[in-house]
């Protein structure tokens, strides 16, 4: 009963249930506070924390993790005040979750805690934020000296490029540690394959980027997926060979029915 009342935000019912000696608010591995935290019911979290039986760090600090994931900043602040709660648990899962979901206020708050390491798990926080286009989070993480945006074979710019997040790509390129040609020019290959022409243009402006890398994978990807404007742009670069890999580009375009690309390549 108290778990359901906590989950659904029924504060008055939670209070009544807590007055009954038969009710244990820590039951099922402290499910009540975990539910309340996940759904942002800060008043219920407060009252549950007043009960000595309740452990907000239960289930590997699940309460703060789910609150962070959902962006409930007031719940996060409240839980962090409890000495039993460790925001760096599970290899700094909280900052990774907050970054992934773009909860900038939560990210900023967590970074004020010395236990939190934004570079944990091979700098996954900035990689996830970049992948999902959360530019304010990326900016905040880049301001932290512990964060390396080139980690994971430049995962941040590769995923940002592949998903078309041009502002994030621009920001990352301003950092000298970032190499847009990493992993055999994966960034431009991903951007080309997904039709993100503005990202492709931006990457082509960088002398380190080679659009013919990996046996002209970029134009093959663009052709196979029917991204005619990207194909045209790539062909303006003398390094690109549309006949590479036994004319794979036109074969892929033909096989996938991209007539406009086929006609252009012919």
Short mmCIF file of N, CA and C in Angstrom, two decimals, residues 11 60 82 127 229 240 254 265:
data_model
loop_
_atom_site.label_atom_id
_atom_site.label_comp_id
_atom_site.label_asym_id
_atom_site.label_seq_id
_atom_site.Cartn_x
_atom_site.Cartn_y
_atom_site.Cartn_z
N UNK A 11 0.37 12.05 -0.62
CA UNK A 11 1.06 12.38 0.62
C UNK A 11 0.24 12.08 1.86
N UNK A 60 21.62 -0.05 -4.52
CA UNK A 60 22.75 0.64 -5.16
C UNK A 60 22.41 2.08 -5.51
N UNK A 82 21.52 13.61 2.30
CA UNK A 82 21.59 12.46 3.20
C UNK A 82 22.97 11.80 3.06
N UNK A 127 30.25 11.76 -24.08
CA UNK A 127 29.91 10.99 -25.28
C UNK A 127 28.40 10.88 -25.44
N UNK A 229 22.23 15.00 -52.18
CA UNK A 229 22.97 16.24 -51.95
C UNK A 229 24.34 15.96 -51.32
N UNK A 240 37.73 12.03 -53.60
CA UNK A 240 36.65 11.04 -53.59
C UNK A 240 36.55 10.33 -54.94
N UNK A 254 21.65 1.54 -56.82
CA UNK A 254 20.74 0.78 -57.69
C UNK A 254 19.95 -0.25 -56.89
N UNK A 265 25.44 9.56 -60.69
CA UNK A 265 26.71 8.86 -60.75
C UNK A 265 27.06 8.44 -62.18
#
